PDB file of C-alpha atoms and ligand atoms in Angstrom:
ATOM      1  CA  MET A 119      14.983  -4.065 -13.053  1.00  0.00           C
ATOM      2  CA  ALA A 120      11.855  -5.753 -12.283  1.00  0.00           C
ATOM      3  CA  LYS A 121       8.229  -4.623 -12.451  1.00  0.00           C
ATOM      4  CA  LEU A 122       6.484  -5.457  -9.178  1.00  0.00           C
ATOM      5  CA  ASN A 123       2.862  -6.326  -8.477  1.00  0.00           C
ATOM      6  CA  ILE A 124       0.913  -3.489  -7.129  1.00  0.00           C
ATOM      7  CA  LEU A 125      -1.501  -4.171  -4.370  1.00  0.00           C
ATOM      8  CA  LYS A 126      -5.022  -3.087  -4.154  1.00  0.00           C
ATOM      9  CA  ASP A 127      -7.477  -1.484  -1.679  1.00  0.00           C
ATOM     10  CA  GLY A 128      -8.686  -4.205   0.688  1.00  0.00           C
ATOM     11  CA  ASP A 129      -4.986  -5.629   1.266  1.00  0.00           C
ATOM     12  CA  PRO A 130      -4.084  -5.134   4.785  1.00  0.00           C
ATOM     13  CA  THR A 131      -0.517  -4.247   3.788  1.00  0.00           C
ATOM     14  CA  LEU A 132      -1.731  -0.914   2.566  1.00  0.00           C
ATOM     15  CA  ARG A 133      -3.177   0.055   6.137  1.00  0.00           C
ATOM     16  CA  LYS A 134       0.106  -0.212   7.869  1.00  0.00           C
ATOM     17  CA  VAL A 135       2.502   2.274   9.050  1.00  0.00           C
ATOM     18  CA  CYS A 136       5.913   1.995   7.437  1.00  0.00           C
ATOM     19  CA  ARG A 137       9.353   1.706   9.153  1.00  0.00           C
ATOM     20  CA  PRO A 138      11.984   4.597   8.293  1.00  0.00           C
ATOM     21  CA  VAL A 139      15.101   3.441   6.284  1.00  0.00           C
ATOM     22  CA  GLU A 140      18.211   3.548   8.448  1.00  0.00           C
ATOM     23  CA  ALA A 141      20.897   2.959   5.686  1.00  0.00           C
ATOM     24  CA  VAL A 142      20.436   2.987   1.861  1.00  0.00           C
ATOM     25  CA  THR A 143      21.876  -0.350   1.047  1.00  0.00           C
ATOM     26  CA  PRO A 144      21.969  -1.929  -2.502  1.00  0.00           C
ATOM     27  CA  ARG A 145      18.746  -3.577  -1.808  1.00  0.00           C
ATOM     28  CA  ILE A 146      16.991  -0.353  -1.080  1.00  0.00           C
ATOM     29  CA  CYS A 147      18.416   1.037  -4.381  1.00  0.00           C
ATOM     30  CA  THR A 148      17.287  -1.978  -6.250  1.00  0.00           C
ATOM     31  CA  LEU A 149      13.693  -1.489  -4.595  1.00  0.00           C
ATOM     32  CA  LEU A 150      13.835   2.190  -6.172  1.00  0.00           C
ATOM     33  CA  ASP A 151      14.674   1.139  -9.387  1.00  0.00           C
ATOM     34  CA  ASP A 152      11.901  -1.445  -9.476  1.00  0.00           C
ATOM     35  CA  MET A 153       9.456   1.010  -8.094  1.00  0.00           C
ATOM     36  CA  ILE A 154      10.232   3.714 -10.895  1.00  0.00           C
ATOM     37  CA  GLU A 155       9.811   0.725 -13.458  1.00  0.00           C
ATOM     38  CA  THR A 156       6.427  -0.474 -11.801  1.00  0.00           C
ATOM     39  CA  MET A 157       5.175   3.214 -11.801  1.00  0.00           C
ATOM     40  CA  ARG A 158       5.793   3.748 -15.419  1.00  0.00           C
ATOM     41  CA  ALA A 159       4.383   0.760 -16.507  1.00  0.00           C
ATOM     42  CA  ALA A 160       1.259   1.321 -14.589  1.00  0.00           C
ATOM     43  CA  ASN A 161       1.267   5.028 -16.083  1.00  0.00           C
ATOM     44  CA  GLY A 162       1.303   6.473 -12.578  1.00  0.00           C
ATOM     45  CA  CYS A 163       2.794   9.729 -11.487  1.00  0.00           C
ATOM     46  CA  GLY A 164       3.661   8.227  -7.872  1.00  0.00           C
ATOM     47  CA  LEU A 165       4.484   5.126  -6.035  1.00  0.00           C
ATOM     48  CA  ALA A 166       5.055   4.240  -2.262  1.00  0.00           C
ATOM     49  CA  ALA A 167       6.855   1.265  -0.891  1.00  0.00           C
ATOM     50  CA  PRO A 168       3.711  -0.161   0.795  1.00  0.00           C
ATOM     51  CA  GLN A 169       1.769  -0.569  -2.446  1.00  0.00           C
ATOM     52  CA  VAL A 170       4.534  -2.942  -3.616  1.00  0.00           C
ATOM     53  CA  GLY A 171       4.269  -4.903  -0.358  1.00  0.00           C
ATOM     54  CA  VAL A 172       7.286  -3.137   1.316  1.00  0.00           C
ATOM     55  CA  LEU A 173       6.751  -1.725   4.741  1.00  0.00           C
ATOM     56  CA  ARG A 174       9.512   0.991   4.299  1.00  0.00           C
ATOM     57  CA  ARG A 175       9.069   4.884   4.149  1.00  0.00           C
ATOM     58  CA  ILE A 176      10.062   5.412   0.295  1.00  0.00           C
ATOM     59  CA  VAL A 177       8.316   7.051  -2.366  1.00  0.00           C
ATOM     60  CA  VAL A 178       8.927   7.627  -6.254  1.00  0.00           C
ATOM     61  CA  VAL A 179       7.168  10.551  -7.908  1.00  0.00           C
ATOM     62  CA  GLU A 180       7.193  11.488 -11.662  1.00  0.00           C
ATOM     63  CA  CYS A 181       4.674  14.162 -12.394  1.00  0.00           C
ATOM     64  CA  GLU A 182       6.849  15.411 -15.246  1.00  0.00           C
ATOM     65  CA  GLU A 183       8.061  13.061 -17.964  1.00  0.00           C
ATOM     66  CA  GLY A 184      11.751  12.200 -16.989  1.00  0.00           C
ATOM     67  CA  LYS A 185      11.805  13.940 -13.634  1.00  0.00           C
ATOM     68  CA  VAL A 186      11.868  11.146 -11.292  1.00  0.00           C
ATOM     69  CA  ILE A 187      12.133  12.226  -7.502  1.00  0.00           C
ATOM     70  CA  GLU A 188      13.106   9.511  -4.931  1.00  0.00           C
ATOM     71  CA  LEU A 189      11.973  10.171  -1.595  1.00  0.00           C
ATOM     72  CA  ILE A 190      13.534   8.180   1.590  1.00  0.00           C
ATOM     73  CA  ASN A 191      12.119   8.853   4.988  1.00  0.00           C
ATOM     74  CA  PRO A 192      10.161  11.841   3.522  1.00  0.00           C
ATOM     75  CA  ARG A 193       8.231  14.253   5.671  1.00  0.00           C
ATOM     76  CA  ILE A 194       6.227  17.618   4.689  1.00  0.00           C
ATOM     77  CA  ILE A 195       7.786  20.477   6.615  1.00  0.00           C
ATOM     78  CA  ALA A 196       5.885  23.275   4.879  1.00  0.00           C
ATOM     79  CA  ARG A 197       2.458  23.624   3.277  1.00  0.00           C
ATOM     80  CA  ALA A 198       0.643  26.543   1.969  1.00  0.00           C
ATOM     81  CA  GLY A 199      -2.534  27.259   0.210  1.00  0.00           C
ATOM     82  CA  LYS A 200      -5.295  25.068  -0.623  1.00  0.00           C
ATOM     83  CA  GLN A 201      -6.517  22.920  -3.755  1.00  0.00           C
ATOM     84  CA  GLU A 202      -9.115  20.534  -4.481  1.00  0.00           C
ATOM     85  CA  GLU A 203      -8.702  18.395  -7.510  1.00  0.00           C
ATOM     86  CA  ALA A 204      -9.176  15.097  -8.697  1.00  0.00           C
ATOM     87  CA  GLU A 205      -7.028  12.348  -7.419  1.00  0.00           C
ATOM     88  CA  GLY A 206      -6.534   8.774  -8.120  1.00  0.00           C
ATOM     89  CA  CYS A 207      -4.487   5.865  -7.075  1.00  0.00           C
ATOM     90  CA  LEU A 208      -3.048   2.946  -8.435  1.00  0.00           C
ATOM     91  CA  SER A 209      -4.015   0.593  -5.512  1.00  0.00           C
ATOM     92  CA  VAL A 210      -7.620   2.087  -6.123  1.00  0.00           C
ATOM     93  CA  PRO A 211      -8.152   1.508  -9.735  1.00  0.00           C
ATOM     94  CA  GLY A 212     -10.879   3.133 -11.775  1.00  0.00           C
ATOM     95  CA  ARG A 213     -11.858   5.413  -9.141  1.00  0.00           C
ATOM     96  CA  TRP A 214     -11.260   9.183  -8.583  1.00  0.00           C
ATOM     97  CA  GLY A 215     -12.218  11.600  -6.127  1.00  0.00           C
ATOM     98  CA  LEU A 216     -11.823  15.364  -5.003  1.00  0.00           C
ATOM     99  CA  THR A 217      -9.399  15.869  -2.356  1.00  0.00           C
ATOM    100  CA  ASP A 218      -8.659  18.739  -0.218  1.00  0.00           C
ATOM    101  CA  ARG A 219      -4.853  19.304  -0.336  1.00  0.00           C
ATOM    102  CA  PRO A 220      -2.275  21.957   0.129  1.00  0.00           C
ATOM    103  CA  ARG A 221      -1.435  23.929  -3.058  1.00  0.00           C
ATOM    104  CA  HIS A 222       2.343  24.064  -2.016  1.00  0.00           C
ATOM    105  CA  VAL A 223       4.316  21.717  -0.202  1.00  0.00           C
ATOM    106  CA  THR A 224       7.958  21.408   0.964  1.00  0.00           C
ATOM    107  CA  VAL A 225       9.235  17.919   1.779  1.00  0.00           C
ATOM    108  CA  ARG A 226      12.374  17.068   3.329  1.00  0.00           C
ATOM    109  CA  ALA A 227      13.874  13.533   2.647  1.00  0.00           C
ATOM    110  CA  MET A 228      17.068  11.493   2.105  1.00  0.00           C
ATOM    111  CA  ASP A 229      18.142  10.474  -1.633  1.00  0.00           C
ATOM    112  CA  ARG A 230      20.107   7.124  -2.714  1.00  0.00           C
ATOM    113  CA  ASP A 231      23.284   8.650  -1.820  1.00  0.00           C
ATOM    114  CA  GLY A 232      22.283   8.904   1.967  1.00  0.00           C
ATOM    115  CA  ASN A 233      21.852  12.986   1.570  1.00  0.00           C
ATOM    116  CA  GLU A 234      19.452  15.143   3.219  1.00  0.00           C
ATOM    117  CA  PHE A 235      17.651  17.265   0.686  1.00  0.00           C
ATOM    118  CA  GLU A 236      14.339  19.540   0.331  1.00  0.00           C
ATOM    119  CA  VAL A 237      12.231  19.620  -2.510  1.00  0.00           C
ATOM    120  CA  SER A 238       9.117  21.892  -3.090  1.00  0.00           C
ATOM    121  CA  GLY A 239       6.174  21.303  -5.403  1.00  0.00           C
ATOM    122  CA  SER A 240       3.040  23.076  -6.316  1.00  0.00           C
ATOM    123  CA  ASP A 241      -0.357  21.821  -7.928  1.00  0.00           C
ATOM    124  CA  LEU A 242      -0.101  18.224  -9.146  1.00  0.00           C
ATOM    125  CA  LEU A 243       3.264  17.812  -7.570  1.00  0.00           C
ATOM    126  CA  ALA A 244       1.971  18.928  -4.299  1.00  0.00           C
ATOM    127  CA  ARG A 245      -0.799  16.608  -4.376  1.00  0.00           C
ATOM    128  CA  CYS A 246       1.444  13.778  -5.367  1.00  0.00           C
ATOM    129  CA  PHE A 247       3.629  14.465  -2.448  1.00  0.00           C
ATOM    130  CA  CYS A 248       1.003  14.445  -0.109  1.00  0.00           C
ATOM    131  CA  HIS A 249      -0.666  11.203  -1.404  1.00  0.00           C
ATOM    132  CA  GLU A 250       2.372   9.348  -1.587  1.00  0.00           C
ATOM    133  CA  ILE A 251       3.554  10.318   1.826  1.00  0.00           C
ATOM    134  CA  ASP A 252       0.096   9.325   3.320  1.00  0.00           C
ATOM    135  CA  HIS A 253       0.493   5.991   1.839  1.00  0.00           C
ATOM    136  CA  LEU A 254       3.437   5.411   4.454  1.00  0.00           C
ATOM    137  CA  ASP A 255       0.933   5.832   7.345  1.00  0.00           C
ATOM    138  CA  GLY A 256      -1.584   3.570   5.832  1.00  0.00           C
ATOM    139  CA  ILE A 257      -3.782   6.449   4.560  1.00  0.00           C
ATOM    140  CA  LEU A 258      -5.569   6.180   1.072  1.00  0.00           C
ATOM    141  CA  PHE A 259      -7.092   9.031  -0.767  1.00  0.00           C
ATOM    142  CA  THR A 260     -10.258   7.546  -0.215  1.00  0.00           C
ATOM    143  CA  ASP A 261      -9.974   8.328   3.379  1.00  0.00           C
ATOM    144  CA  LYS A 262      -9.624  12.054   2.704  1.00  0.00           C
ATOM    145  CA  VAL A 263     -11.997  12.431  -0.236  1.00  0.00           C
ATOM    146  CA  VAL A 264     -14.470  15.489  -0.384  1.00  0.00           C
ATOM    147  CA  ARG A 265     -16.527  13.884  -3.028  1.00  0.00           C
ATOM    148  CA  MET A 266     -15.972  10.956  -5.050  1.00  0.00           C
ATOM    149  CA  LEU A 267     -16.374  11.453  -8.892  1.00  0.00           C
ATOM    150  CA  ASP A 268     -18.166   9.924 -11.565  1.00  0.00           C
ATOM    151  CA  PRO A 269     -16.088   8.267 -14.241  1.00  0.00           C
ATOM    152  CA  SER A 270     -17.713  10.662 -16.616  1.00  0.00           C
ATOM    153  CA  GLU A 271     -16.517  13.466 -14.627  1.00  0.00           C
ATOM    154  CA  VAL A 272     -12.968  12.697 -15.285  1.00  0.00           C
ATOM    155  CA  GLU A 273     -11.452  13.064 -18.594  1.00  0.00           C
TER     156      GLU A 273
HETATM  157 NI1   NI B 127      -1.867   5.839  -4.173  1.00  0.00          NI
END
């Protein structure tokens, strides 16, 4: 496994639309492993492939320690409720803002064995799914922020 460099806001790669994965190759599995290591090393709860310079529709999420969710070609198929909470991004270090997100989402994706599955999440996990899937379309949380927060407002 290898820790990858995380691109920062201003890098044009973060603004590109990613291509779907057609087949899960060993190279894709290595990328997933490296993304997990990179996310953990940066103390993040999610990471999208474009953040490490790979324009593929791949996301990893770990909102609860040890519970890694790998999403290949993810799409949100259901959303419900609303939440407005503080959000940040490993590509936008040191900045936080309130975003308007659904309270619950269901995501359909492919796993590393090539099987389709569905996963639902609420609260932080729902925000994380929305945030990371936005990255695949070149969208950063700062595009959607309701209000940026002063660092003193973030614990
Ligand atoms: Ni992010």
